[in-house]
Amino acid sequence: MCARLSTAQRRLLKEYKELLKDPTEGIVAAPISESNLFNWHCLLVGPPGTPYEHGVFAAKMSFPKDYPLSPPKLKFTSEIFHPNIYKDGTVCISILHPPGNDPMMYESADERWGPLQSIEKILLSVCSMLAEPNPNSPANVDAAKLWREDRELYNKVVRRQVIDSLR
């Protein structure tokens, strides 16, 4: 790798080394290639005690050139049915929203992205989101409606995806 790394590349390399040195159970994340630290593959294991339990869900994380000043984008490549995940797999969670005040005044500034966040914190937040959806701010209206109105059917749909995630 070139000796002249940008601030973002140095930060991403540092976070990657930390993830390798001290891995978090249920989370795997790494750059797709050493020559491009801005695009990562991630695997998340469904949280225990949830309908996502035992699932292994793949995602891609892409980082802006001014990381950590701006948040990355996270998109599941595995099919995943969840109130806070768009149908295309894009994750909608406060920690990934741009820093500053929310123009809709739904989130406080401290819930949104800040440069002290990390890849590990993002992925842990997504695992928490899987366990505890926010149906009041849905990215997937169908999933939020089903989660509120027919939890048994919601869980059945998710468990089917868990089985598919293991194939």
JSON list of N, CA, C and O in Angstrom, two decimals, residues 4-13 33-40 61-73 113 115:
[
{"chain": "A", "resi": 4, "resn": "ARG", "atom": "N", "xyz": [1.69, 7.22, 1.16]},
{"chain": "A", "resi": 4, "resn": "ARG", "atom": "CA", "xyz": [0.96, 8.48, 1.33]},
{"chain": "A", "resi": 4, "resn": "ARG", "atom": "C", "xyz": [-0.54, 8.20, 1.39]},
{"chain": "A", "resi": 4, "resn": "ARG", "atom": "O", "xyz": [-1.23, 8.25, 0.40]},
{"chain": "A", "resi": 5, "resn": "LEU", "atom": "N", "xyz": [-1.02, 7.91, 2.57]},
{"chain": "A", "resi": 5, "resn": "LEU", "atom": "CA", "xyz": [-2.43, 7.63, 2.76]},
{"chain": "A", "resi": 5, "resn": "LEU", "atom": "C", "xyz": [-3.17, 8.89, 3.18]},
{"chain": "A", "resi": 5, "resn": "LEU", "atom": "O", "xyz": [-2.63, 9.72, 3.91]},
{"chain": "A", "resi": 6, "resn": "SER", "atom": "N", "xyz": [-4.40, 9.01, 2.75]},
{"chain": "A", "resi": 6, "resn": "SER", "atom": "CA", "xyz": [-5.24, 10.14, 3.18]},
{"chain": "A", "resi": 6, "resn": "SER", "atom": "C", "xyz": [-5.64, 9.92, 4.64]},
{"chain": "A", "resi": 6, "resn": "SER", "atom": "O", "xyz": [-5.49, 8.83, 5.19]},
{"chain": "A", "resi": 7, "resn": "THR", "atom": "N", "xyz": [-6.18, 10.96, 5.23]},
{"chain": "A", "resi": 7, "resn": "THR", "atom": "CA", "xyz": [-6.67, 10.85, 6.61]},
{"chain": "A", "resi": 7, "resn": "THR", "atom": "C", "xyz": [-7.71, 9.75, 6.71]},
{"chain": "A", "resi": 7, "resn": "THR", "atom": "O", "xyz": [-7.70, 8.94, 7.64]},
{"chain": "A", "resi": 8, "resn": "ALA", "atom": "N", "xyz": [-8.62, 9.70, 5.74]},
{"chain": "A", "resi": 8, "resn": "ALA", "atom": "CA", "xyz": [-9.67, 8.68, 5.75]},
{"chain": "A", "resi": 8, "resn": "ALA", "atom": "C", "xyz": [-9.06, 7.28, 5.65]},
{"chain": "A", "resi": 8, "resn": "ALA", "atom": "O", "xyz": [-9.47, 6.37, 6.38]},
{"chain": "A", "resi": 9, "resn": "GLN", "atom": "N", "xyz": [-8.09, 7.10, 4.77]},
{"chain": "A", "resi": 9, "resn": "GLN", "atom": "CA", "xyz": [-7.47, 5.78, 4.60]},
{"chain": "A", "resi": 9, "resn": "GLN", "atom": "C", "xyz": [-6.74, 5.36, 5.88]},
{"chain": "A", "resi": 9, "resn": "GLN", "atom": "O", "xyz": [-6.82, 4.19, 6.27]},
{"chain": "A", "resi": 10, "resn": "ARG", "atom": "N", "xyz": [-6.03, 6.31, 6.50]},
{"chain": "A", "resi": 10, "resn": "ARG", "atom": "CA", "xyz": [-5.34, 5.98, 7.76]},
{"chain": "A", "resi": 10, "resn": "ARG", "atom": "C", "xyz": [-6.34, 5.55, 8.83]},
{"chain": "A", "resi": 10, "resn": "ARG", "atom": "O", "xyz": [-6.13, 4.57, 9.54]},
{"chain": "A", "resi": 11, "resn": "ARG", "atom": "N", "xyz": [-7.44, 6.27, 8.92]},
{"chain": "A", "resi": 11, "resn": "ARG", "atom": "CA", "xyz": [-8.47, 5.93, 9.92]},
{"chain": "A", "resi": 11, "resn": "ARG", "atom": "C", "xyz": [-9.07, 4.55, 9.62]},
{"chain": "A", "resi": 11, "resn": "ARG", "atom": "O", "xyz": [-9.25, 3.73, 10.51]},
{"chain": "A", "resi": 12, "resn": "LEU", "atom": "N", "xyz": [-9.39, 4.27, 8.35]},
{"chain": "A", "resi": 12, "resn": "LEU", "atom": "CA", "xyz": [-9.98, 2.98, 7.98]},
{"chain": "A", "resi": 12, "resn": "LEU", "atom": "C", "xyz": [-9.00, 1.85, 8.25]},
{"chain": "A", "resi": 12, "resn": "LEU", "atom": "O", "xyz": [-9.40, 0.78, 8.75]},
{"chain": "A", "resi": 13, "resn": "LEU", "atom": "N", "xyz": [-7.75, 2.05, 7.96]},
{"chain": "A", "resi": 13, "resn": "LEU", "atom": "CA", "xyz": [-6.73, 1.03, 8.22]},
{"chain": "A", "resi": 13, "resn": "LEU", "atom": "C", "xyz": [-6.60, 0.77, 9.72]},
{"chain": "A", "resi": 13, "resn": "LEU", "atom": "O", "xyz": [-6.52, -0.38, 10.16]},
{"chain": "A", "resi": 33, "resn": "SER", "atom": "N", "xyz": [-10.69, -5.09, -0.70]},
{"chain": "A", "resi": 33, "resn": "SER", "atom": "CA", "xyz": [-9.30, -5.31, -1.12]},
{"chain": "A", "resi": 33, "resn": "SER", "atom": "C", "xyz": [-8.40, -4.32, -0.41]},
{"chain": "A", "resi": 33, "resn": "SER", "atom": "O", "xyz": [-8.85, -3.25, 0.00]},
{"chain": "A", "resi": 34, "resn": "GLU", "atom": "N", "xyz": [-7.14, -4.68, -0.27]},
{"chain": "A", "resi": 34, "resn": "GLU", "atom": "CA", "xyz": [-6.19, -3.78, 0.39]},
{"chain": "A", "resi": 34, "resn": "GLU", "atom": "C", "xyz": [-5.93, -2.52, -0.43]},
{"chain": "A", "resi": 34, "resn": "GLU", "atom": "O", "xyz": [-5.49, -1.52, 0.11]},
{"chain": "A", "resi": 35, "resn": "SER", "atom": "N", "xyz": [-6.22, -2.59, -1.71]},
{"chain": "A", "resi": 35, "resn": "SER", "atom": "CA", "xyz": [-5.97, -1.43, -2.56]},
{"chain": "A", "resi": 35, "resn": "SER", "atom": "C", "xyz": [-7.12, -0.42, -2.52]},
{"chain": "A", "resi": 35, "resn": "SER", "atom": "O", "xyz": [-7.00, 0.67, -3.06]},
{"chain": "A", "resi": 36, "resn": "ASN", "atom": "N", "xyz": [-8.24, -0.80, -1.90]},
{"chain": "A", "resi": 36, "resn": "ASN", "atom": "CA", "xyz": [-9.37, 0.12, -1.80]},
{"chain": "A", "resi": 36, "resn": "ASN", "atom": "C", "xyz": [-10.00, -0.01, -0.42]},
{"chain": "A", "resi": 36, "resn": "ASN", "atom": "O", "xyz": [-10.84, -0.87, -0.19]},
{"chain": "A", "resi": 37, "resn": "LEU", "atom": "N", "xyz": [-9.59, 0.85, 0.48]},
{"chain": "A", "resi": 37, "resn": "LEU", "atom": "CA", "xyz": [-10.09, 0.79, 1.86]},
{"chain": "A", "resi": 37, "resn": "LEU", "atom": "C", "xyz": [-11.48, 1.40, 2.01]},
{"chain": "A", "resi": 37, "resn": "LEU", "atom": "O", "xyz": [-12.06, 1.35, 3.09]},
{"chain": "A", "resi": 38, "resn": "PHE", "atom": "N", "xyz": [-12.04, 1.97, 0.95]},
{"chain": "A", "resi": 38, "resn": "PHE", "atom": "CA", "xyz": [-13.33, 2.66, 1.04]},
{"chain": "A", "resi": 38, "resn": "PHE", "atom": "C", "xyz": [-14.54, 1.76, 0.84]},
{"chain": "A", "resi": 38, "resn": "PHE", "atom": "O", "xyz": [-15.67, 2.20, 1.02]},
{"chain": "A", "resi": 39, "resn": "ASN", "atom": "N", "xyz": [-14.33, 0.50, 0.46]},
{"chain": "A", "resi": 39, "resn": "ASN", "atom": "CA", "xyz": [-15.44, -0.43, 0.26]},
{"chain": "A", "resi": 39, "resn": "ASN", "atom": "C", "xyz": [-15.18, -1.70, 1.06]},
{"chain": "A", "resi": 39, "resn": "ASN", "atom": "O", "xyz": [-14.14, -2.33, 0.89]},
{"chain": "A", "resi": 40, "resn": "TRP", "atom": "N", "xyz": [-16.13, -2.05, 1.92]},
{"chain": "A", "resi": 40, "resn": "TRP", "atom": "CA", "xyz": [-15.97, -3.18, 2.83]},
{"chain": "A", "resi": 40, "resn": "TRP", "atom": "C", "xyz": [-17.09, -4.19, 2.66]},
{"chain": "A", "resi": 40, "resn": "TRP", "atom": "O", "xyz": [-18.21, -3.84, 2.31]},
{"chain": "A", "resi": 61, "resn": "MET", "atom": "N", "xyz": [-20.36, -1.94, 3.02]},
{"chain": "A", "resi": 61, "resn": "MET", "atom": "CA", "xyz": [-20.25, -0.62, 3.61]},
{"chain": "A", "resi": 61, "resn": "MET", "atom": "C", "xyz": [-19.33, 0.20, 2.72]},
{"chain": "A", "resi": 61, "resn": "MET", "atom": "O", "xyz": [-18.23, -0.24, 2.38]},
{"chain": "A", "resi": 62, "resn": "SER", "atom": "N", "xyz": [-19.80, 1.39, 2.33]},
{"chain": "A", "resi": 62, "resn": "SER", "atom": "CA", "xyz": [-18.97, 2.27, 1.50]},
{"chain": "A", "resi": 62, "resn": "SER", "atom": "C", "xyz": [-18.74, 3.57, 2.26]},
{"chain": "A", "resi": 62, "resn": "SER", "atom": "O", "xyz": [-19.66, 4.14, 2.86]},
{"chain": "A", "resi": 63, "resn": "PHE", "atom": "N", "xyz": [-17.49, 4.00, 2.23]},
{"chain": "A", "resi": 63, "resn": "PHE", "atom": "CA", "xyz": [-17.06, 5.16, 2.99]},
{"chain": "A", "resi": 63, "resn": "PHE", "atom": "C", "xyz": [-16.79, 6.33, 2.07]},
{"chain": "A", "resi": 63, "resn": "PHE", "atom": "O", "xyz": [-16.19, 6.16, 1.00]},
{"chain": "A", "resi": 64, "resn": "PRO", "atom": "N", "xyz": [-17.19, 7.54, 2.49]},
{"chain": "A", "resi": 64, "resn": "PRO", "atom": "CA", "xyz": [-16.88, 8.73, 1.69]},
{"chain": "A", "resi": 64, "resn": "PRO", "atom": "C", "xyz": [-15.40, 9.09, 1.84]},
{"chain": "A", "resi": 64, "resn": "PRO", "atom": "O", "xyz": [-14.74, 8.67, 2.79]},
{"chain": "A", "resi": 65, "resn": "LYS", "atom": "N", "xyz": [-14.90, 9.86, 0.92]},
{"chain": "A", "resi": 65, "resn": "LYS", "atom": "CA", "xyz": [-13.49, 10.26, 0.94]},
{"chain": "A", "resi": 65, "resn": "LYS", "atom": "C", "xyz": [-13.15, 11.12, 2.15]},
{"chain": "A", "resi": 65, "resn": "LYS", "atom": "O", "xyz": [-11.99, 11.20, 2.55]},
{"chain": "A", "resi": 66, "resn": "ASP", "atom": "N", "xyz": [-14.17, 11.76, 2.77]},
{"chain": "A", "resi": 66, "resn": "ASP", "atom": "CA", "xyz": [-13.90, 12.59, 3.95]},
{"chain": "A", "resi": 66, "resn": "ASP", "atom": "C", "xyz": [-14.22, 11.88, 5.26]},
{"chain": "A", "resi": 66, "resn": "ASP", "atom": "O", "xyz": [-14.37, 12.52, 6.30]},
{"chain": "A", "resi": 67, "resn": "TYR", "atom": "N", "xyz": [-14.33, 10.53, 5.24]},
{"chain": "A", "resi": 67, "resn": "TYR", "atom": "CA", "xyz": [-14.53, 9.77, 6.46]},
{"chain": "A", "resi": 67, "resn": "TYR", "atom": "C", "xyz": [-13.38, 10.09, 7.42]},
{"chain": "A", "resi": 67, "resn": "TYR", "atom": "O", "xyz": [-12.25, 10.23, 6.97]},
{"chain": "A", "resi": 68, "resn": "PRO", "atom": "N", "xyz": [-13.59, 10.31, 8.68]},
{"chain": "A", "resi": 68, "resn": "PRO", "atom": "CA", "xyz": [-14.79, 10.10, 9.49]},
{"chain": "A", "resi": 68, "resn": "PRO", "atom": "C", "xyz": [-15.67, 11.34, 9.66]},
{"chain": "A", "resi": 68, "resn": "PRO", "atom": "O", "xyz": [-16.57, 11.32, 10.50]},
{"chain": "A", "resi": 69, "resn": "LEU", "atom": "N", "xyz": [-15.44, 12.39, 8.88]},
{"chain": "A", "resi": 69, "resn": "LEU", "atom": "CA", "xyz": [-16.29, 13.57, 9.03]},
{"chain": "A", "resi": 69, "resn": "LEU", "atom": "C", "xyz": [-17.71, 13.29, 8.55]},
{"chain": "A", "resi": 69, "resn": "LEU", "atom": "O", "xyz": [-18.67, 13.86, 9.07]},
{"chain": "A", "resi": 70, "resn": "SER", "atom": "N", "xyz": [-17.85, 12.43, 7.55]},
{"chain": "A", "resi": 70, "resn": "SER", "atom": "CA", "xyz": [-19.16, 12.04, 7.03]},
{"chain": "A", "resi": 70, "resn": "SER", "atom": "C", "xyz": [-19.34, 10.54, 7.24]},
{"chain": "A", "resi": 70, "resn": "SER", "atom": "O", "xyz": [-18.37, 9.79, 7.22]},
{"chain": "A", "resi": 71, "resn": "PRO", "atom": "N", "xyz": [-20.59, 10.10, 7.40]},
{"chain": "A", "resi": 71, "resn": "PRO", "atom": "CA", "xyz": [-20.85, 8.69, 7.69]},
{"chain": "A", "resi": 71, "resn": "PRO", "atom": "C", "xyz": [-20.75, 7.81, 6.44]},
{"chain": "A", "resi": 71, "resn": "PRO", "atom": "O", "xyz": [-20.95, 8.28, 5.32]},
{"chain": "A", "resi": 72, "resn": "PRO", "atom": "N", "xyz": [-20.48, 6.53, 6.66]},
{"chain": "A", "resi": 72, "resn": "PRO", "atom": "CA", "xyz": [-20.53, 5.58, 5.55]},
{"chain": "A", "resi": 72, "resn": "PRO", "atom": "C", "xyz": [-21.98, 5.23, 5.23]},
{"chain": "A", "resi": 72, "resn": "PRO", "atom": "O", "xyz": [-22.91, 5.63, 5.94]},
{"chain": "A", "resi": 73, "resn": "LYS", "atom": "N", "xyz": [-22.17, 4.49, 4.15]},
{"chain": "A", "resi": 73, "resn": "LYS", "atom": "CA", "xyz": [-23.47, 3.93, 3.80]},
{"chain": "A", "resi": 73, "resn": "LYS", "atom": "C", "xyz": [-23.37, 2.42, 4.00]},
{"chain": "A", "resi": 73, "resn": "LYS", "atom": "O", "xyz": [-22.33, 1.82, 3.72]},
{"chain": "A", "resi": 113, "resn": "TRP", "atom": "N", "xyz": [-24.54, 10.82, 13.16]},
{"chain": "A", "resi": 113, "resn": "TRP", "atom": "CA", "xyz": [-23.13, 10.55, 12.93]},
{"chain": "A", "resi": 113, "resn": "TRP", "atom": "C", "xyz": [-22.24, 11.59, 13.58]},
{"chain": "A", "resi": 113, "resn": "TRP", "atom": "O", "xyz": [-22.54, 12.79, 13.57]},
{"chain": "A", "resi": 115, "resn": "PRO", "atom": "N", "xyz": [-17.68, 12.01, 14.19]},
{"chain": "A", "resi": 115, "resn": "PRO", "atom": "CA", "xyz": [-16.38, 11.41, 13.85]},
{"chain": "A", "resi": 115, "resn": "PRO", "atom": "C", "xyz": [-15.83, 10.45, 14.89]},
{"chain": "A", "resi": 115, "resn": "PRO", "atom": "O", "xyz": [-14.91, 9.70, 14.62]}
]
